[in-house]
PDB file of C-alpha atoms in Angstrom:
ATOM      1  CA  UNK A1492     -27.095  -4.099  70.067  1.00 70.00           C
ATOM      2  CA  UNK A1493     -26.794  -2.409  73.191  1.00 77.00           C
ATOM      3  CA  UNK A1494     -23.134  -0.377  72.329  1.00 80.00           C
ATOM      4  CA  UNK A1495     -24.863   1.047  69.351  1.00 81.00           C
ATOM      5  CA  UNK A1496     -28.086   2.095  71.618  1.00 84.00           C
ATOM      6  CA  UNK A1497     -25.123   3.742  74.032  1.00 84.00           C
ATOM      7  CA  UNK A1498     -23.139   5.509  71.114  1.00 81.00           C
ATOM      8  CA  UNK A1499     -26.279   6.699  69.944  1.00 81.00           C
ATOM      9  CA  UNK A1500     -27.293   8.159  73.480  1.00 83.00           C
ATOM     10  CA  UNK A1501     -23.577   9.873  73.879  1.00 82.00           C
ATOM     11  CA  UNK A1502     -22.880  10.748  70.001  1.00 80.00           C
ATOM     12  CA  UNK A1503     -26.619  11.588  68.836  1.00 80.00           C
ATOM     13  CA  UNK A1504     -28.267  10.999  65.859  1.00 78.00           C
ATOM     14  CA  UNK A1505     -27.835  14.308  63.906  1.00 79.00           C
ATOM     15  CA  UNK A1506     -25.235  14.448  60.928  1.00 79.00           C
ATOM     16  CA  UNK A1507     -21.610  15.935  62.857  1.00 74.00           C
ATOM     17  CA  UNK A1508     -20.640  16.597  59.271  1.00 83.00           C
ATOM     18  CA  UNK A1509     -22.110  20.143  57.306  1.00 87.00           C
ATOM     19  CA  UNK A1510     -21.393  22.069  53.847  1.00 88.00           C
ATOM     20  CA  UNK A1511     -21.153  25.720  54.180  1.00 87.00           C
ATOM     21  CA  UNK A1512     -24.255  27.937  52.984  1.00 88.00           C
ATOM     22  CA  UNK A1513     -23.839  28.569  49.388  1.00 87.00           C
ATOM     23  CA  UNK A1514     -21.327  26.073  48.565  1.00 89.00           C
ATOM     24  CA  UNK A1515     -22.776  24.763  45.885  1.00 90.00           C
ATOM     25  CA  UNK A1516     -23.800  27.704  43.982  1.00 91.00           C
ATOM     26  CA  UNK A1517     -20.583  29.485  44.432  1.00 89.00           C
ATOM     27  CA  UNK A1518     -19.057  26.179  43.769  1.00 91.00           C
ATOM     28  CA  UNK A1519     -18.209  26.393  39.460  1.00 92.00           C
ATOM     29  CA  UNK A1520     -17.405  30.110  39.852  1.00 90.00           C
ATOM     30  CA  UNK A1521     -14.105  29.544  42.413  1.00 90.00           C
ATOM     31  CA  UNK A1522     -13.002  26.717  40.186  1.00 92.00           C
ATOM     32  CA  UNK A1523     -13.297  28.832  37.103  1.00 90.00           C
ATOM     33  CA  UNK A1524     -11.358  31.874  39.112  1.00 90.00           C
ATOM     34  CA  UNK A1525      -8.610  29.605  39.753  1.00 91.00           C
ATOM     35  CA  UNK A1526      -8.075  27.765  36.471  1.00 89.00           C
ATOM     36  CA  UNK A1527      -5.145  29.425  34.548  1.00 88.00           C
ATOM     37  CA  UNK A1528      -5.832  31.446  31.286  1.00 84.00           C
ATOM     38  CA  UNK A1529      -5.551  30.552  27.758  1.00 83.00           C
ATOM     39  CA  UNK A1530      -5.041  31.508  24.657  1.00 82.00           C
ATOM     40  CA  UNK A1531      -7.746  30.986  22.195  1.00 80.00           C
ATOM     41  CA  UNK A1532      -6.414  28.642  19.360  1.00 82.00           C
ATOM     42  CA  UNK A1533      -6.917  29.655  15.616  1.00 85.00           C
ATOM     43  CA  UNK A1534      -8.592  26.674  13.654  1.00 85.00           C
ATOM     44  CA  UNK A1535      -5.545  25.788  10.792  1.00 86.00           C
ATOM     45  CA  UNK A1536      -6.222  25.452   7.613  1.00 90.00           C
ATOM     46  CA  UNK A1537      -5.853  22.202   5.971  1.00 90.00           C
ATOM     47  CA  UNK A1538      -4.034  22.670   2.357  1.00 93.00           C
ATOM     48  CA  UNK A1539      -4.843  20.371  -0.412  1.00 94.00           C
ATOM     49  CA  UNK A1540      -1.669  18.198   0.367  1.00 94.00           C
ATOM     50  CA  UNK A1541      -2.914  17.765   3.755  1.00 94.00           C
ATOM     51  CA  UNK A1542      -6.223  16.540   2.128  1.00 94.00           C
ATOM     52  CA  UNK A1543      -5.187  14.051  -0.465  1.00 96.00           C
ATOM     53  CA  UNK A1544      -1.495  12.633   1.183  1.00 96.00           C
ATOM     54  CA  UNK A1545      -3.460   9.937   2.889  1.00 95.00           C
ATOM     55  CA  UNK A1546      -4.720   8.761  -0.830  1.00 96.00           C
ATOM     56  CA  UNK A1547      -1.301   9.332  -2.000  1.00 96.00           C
ATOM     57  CA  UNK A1548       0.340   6.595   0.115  1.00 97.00           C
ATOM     58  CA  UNK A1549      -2.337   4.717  -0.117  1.00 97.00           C
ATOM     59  CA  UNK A1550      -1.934   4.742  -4.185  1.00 96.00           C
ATOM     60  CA  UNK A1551       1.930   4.258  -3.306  1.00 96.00           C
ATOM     61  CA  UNK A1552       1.422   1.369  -1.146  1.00 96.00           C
ATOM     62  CA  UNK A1553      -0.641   0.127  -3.611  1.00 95.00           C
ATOM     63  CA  UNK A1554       1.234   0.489  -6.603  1.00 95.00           C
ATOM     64  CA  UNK A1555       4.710  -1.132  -4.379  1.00 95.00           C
ATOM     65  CA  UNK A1556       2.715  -4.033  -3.877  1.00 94.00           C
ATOM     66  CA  UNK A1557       1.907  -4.896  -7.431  1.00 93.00           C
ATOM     67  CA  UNK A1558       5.609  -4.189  -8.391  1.00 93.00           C
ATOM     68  CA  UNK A1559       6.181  -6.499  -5.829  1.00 91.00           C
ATOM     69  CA  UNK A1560       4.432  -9.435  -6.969  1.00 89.00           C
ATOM     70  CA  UNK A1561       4.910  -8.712 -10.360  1.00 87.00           C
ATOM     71  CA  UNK A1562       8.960  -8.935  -9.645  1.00 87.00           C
ATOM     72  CA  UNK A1563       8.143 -12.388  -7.576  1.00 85.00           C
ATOM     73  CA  UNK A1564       5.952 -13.727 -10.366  1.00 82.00           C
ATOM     74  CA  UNK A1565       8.308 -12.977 -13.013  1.00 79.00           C
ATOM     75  CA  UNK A1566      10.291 -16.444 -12.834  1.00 66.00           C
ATOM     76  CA  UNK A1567       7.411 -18.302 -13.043  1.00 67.00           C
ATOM     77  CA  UNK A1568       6.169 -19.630 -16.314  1.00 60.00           C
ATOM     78  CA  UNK A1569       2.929 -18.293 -17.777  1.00 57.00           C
ATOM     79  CA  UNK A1570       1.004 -21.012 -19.938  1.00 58.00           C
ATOM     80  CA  UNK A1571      -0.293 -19.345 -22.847  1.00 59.00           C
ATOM     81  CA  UNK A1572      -4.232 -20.308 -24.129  1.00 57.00           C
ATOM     82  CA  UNK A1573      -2.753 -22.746 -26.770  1.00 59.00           C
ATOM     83  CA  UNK A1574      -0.691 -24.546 -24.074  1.00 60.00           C
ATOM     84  CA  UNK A1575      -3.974 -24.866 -21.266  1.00 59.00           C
ATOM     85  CA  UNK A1576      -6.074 -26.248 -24.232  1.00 60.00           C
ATOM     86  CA  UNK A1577      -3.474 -29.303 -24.235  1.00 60.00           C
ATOM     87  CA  UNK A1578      -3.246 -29.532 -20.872  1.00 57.00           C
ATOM     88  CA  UNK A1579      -6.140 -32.418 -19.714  1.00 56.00           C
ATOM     89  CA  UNK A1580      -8.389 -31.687 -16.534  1.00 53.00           C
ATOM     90  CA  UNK A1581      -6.359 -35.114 -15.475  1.00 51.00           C
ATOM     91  CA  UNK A1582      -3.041 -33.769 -15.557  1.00 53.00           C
ATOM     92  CA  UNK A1583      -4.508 -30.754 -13.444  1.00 58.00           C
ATOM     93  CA  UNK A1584      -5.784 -33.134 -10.918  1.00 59.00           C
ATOM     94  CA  UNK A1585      -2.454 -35.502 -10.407  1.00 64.00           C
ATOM     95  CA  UNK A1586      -0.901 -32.963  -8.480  1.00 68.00           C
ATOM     96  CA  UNK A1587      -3.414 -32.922  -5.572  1.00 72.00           C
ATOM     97  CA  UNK A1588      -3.468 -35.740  -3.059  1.00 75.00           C
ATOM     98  CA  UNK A1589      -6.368 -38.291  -2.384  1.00 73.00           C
ATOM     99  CA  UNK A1590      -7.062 -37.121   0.675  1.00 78.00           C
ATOM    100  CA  UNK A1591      -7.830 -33.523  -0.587  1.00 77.00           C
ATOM    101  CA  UNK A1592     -10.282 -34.784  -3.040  1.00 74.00           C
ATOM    102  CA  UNK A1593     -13.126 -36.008  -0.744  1.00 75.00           C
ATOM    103  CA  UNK A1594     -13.180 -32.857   1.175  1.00 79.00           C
ATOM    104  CA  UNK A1595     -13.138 -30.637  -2.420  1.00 77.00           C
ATOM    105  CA  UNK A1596     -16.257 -32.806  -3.489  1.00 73.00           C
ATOM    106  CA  UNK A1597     -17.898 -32.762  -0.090  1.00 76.00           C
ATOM    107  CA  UNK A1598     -17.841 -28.743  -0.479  1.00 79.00           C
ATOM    108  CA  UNK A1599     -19.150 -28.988  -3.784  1.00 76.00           C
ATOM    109  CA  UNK A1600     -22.670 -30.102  -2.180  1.00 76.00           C
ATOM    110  CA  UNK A1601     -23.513 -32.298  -5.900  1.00 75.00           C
ATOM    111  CA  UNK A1602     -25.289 -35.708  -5.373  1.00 77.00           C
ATOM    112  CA  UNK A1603     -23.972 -38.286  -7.284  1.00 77.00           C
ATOM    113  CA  UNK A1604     -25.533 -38.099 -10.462  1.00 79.00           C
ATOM    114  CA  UNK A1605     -24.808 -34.286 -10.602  1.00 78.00           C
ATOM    115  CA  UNK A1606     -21.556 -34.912 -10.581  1.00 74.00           C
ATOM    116  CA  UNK A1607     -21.620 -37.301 -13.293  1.00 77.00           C
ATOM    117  CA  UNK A1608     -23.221 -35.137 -15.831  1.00 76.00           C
ATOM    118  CA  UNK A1609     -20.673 -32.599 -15.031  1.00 74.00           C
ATOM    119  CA  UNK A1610     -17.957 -34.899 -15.312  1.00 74.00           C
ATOM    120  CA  UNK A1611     -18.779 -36.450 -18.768  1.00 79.00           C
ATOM    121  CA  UNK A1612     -19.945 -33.198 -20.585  1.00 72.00           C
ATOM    122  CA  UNK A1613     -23.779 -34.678 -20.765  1.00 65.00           C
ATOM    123  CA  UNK A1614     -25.904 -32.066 -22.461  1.00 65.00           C
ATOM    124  CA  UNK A1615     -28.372 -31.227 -19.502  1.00 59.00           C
ATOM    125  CA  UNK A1616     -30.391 -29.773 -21.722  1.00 64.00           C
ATOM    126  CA  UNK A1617     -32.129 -33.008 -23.080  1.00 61.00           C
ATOM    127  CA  UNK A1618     -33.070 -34.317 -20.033  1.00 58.00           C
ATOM    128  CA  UNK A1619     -35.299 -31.281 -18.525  1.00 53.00           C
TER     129      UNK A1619
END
């Protein structure tokens, strides 16, 4: 406590540091003096191609991506409507494993007796 009193006694307590008169003001003007010239830009015109090229490769990337499935799916066998009408809902369930099912019915959010009805065809309609 007492160095500060004694640097305050031998420095003073005025501000040592000062801006010049009129810095401020004159202070955008010099910077604008000393930045370098430059040419005004015309704005281009966009053409029509510059326009609609991004919907044009969209449309292309689009278009690649079908032919690309379609070439992948083309080995696969397609089941016409005659063929799914023979097909049983059992068959269609063999192929998934038990421990699939409970989750898939869990999701379904039917009670039991929902699911009942839906499973043996009942006509609904006779019992509201």
């Amino acid at each position: 406590m007492k160095e500060d009193t004694e640097l305050k006694n031998r420095i003073g307590k005025d501000n040592p540091f000062k801006v010049p008169d009129g810095y401020f003001e004159n202070l955008v003007p010099e910077i604008m003096k000393q930045l370098p010239e430059t040419e005004a830009y015309e704005a281009k015109e966009i053409s029509l191609w510059e326009r609609v090229k991004p919907w044009v490769y969209m449309v292309a990337m689009f278009c690649g991506i079908m032919f690309g499935l379609r070439v992948m799916m083309k080995g696969r066998a397609v089941h016409s409507e005659n063929e799914m009408e023979n097909i049983s809902s059992a068959d269609s369930i063999q192929g998934i494993p038990d421990e699939y099912i409970d989750p898939i019915l869990d999701q379904t959010m039917m009670d039991d007796y929902t699911l009942y009805m839906y499973l043996t065809d009942v006509d609904t309609e006779i019992y509201n």
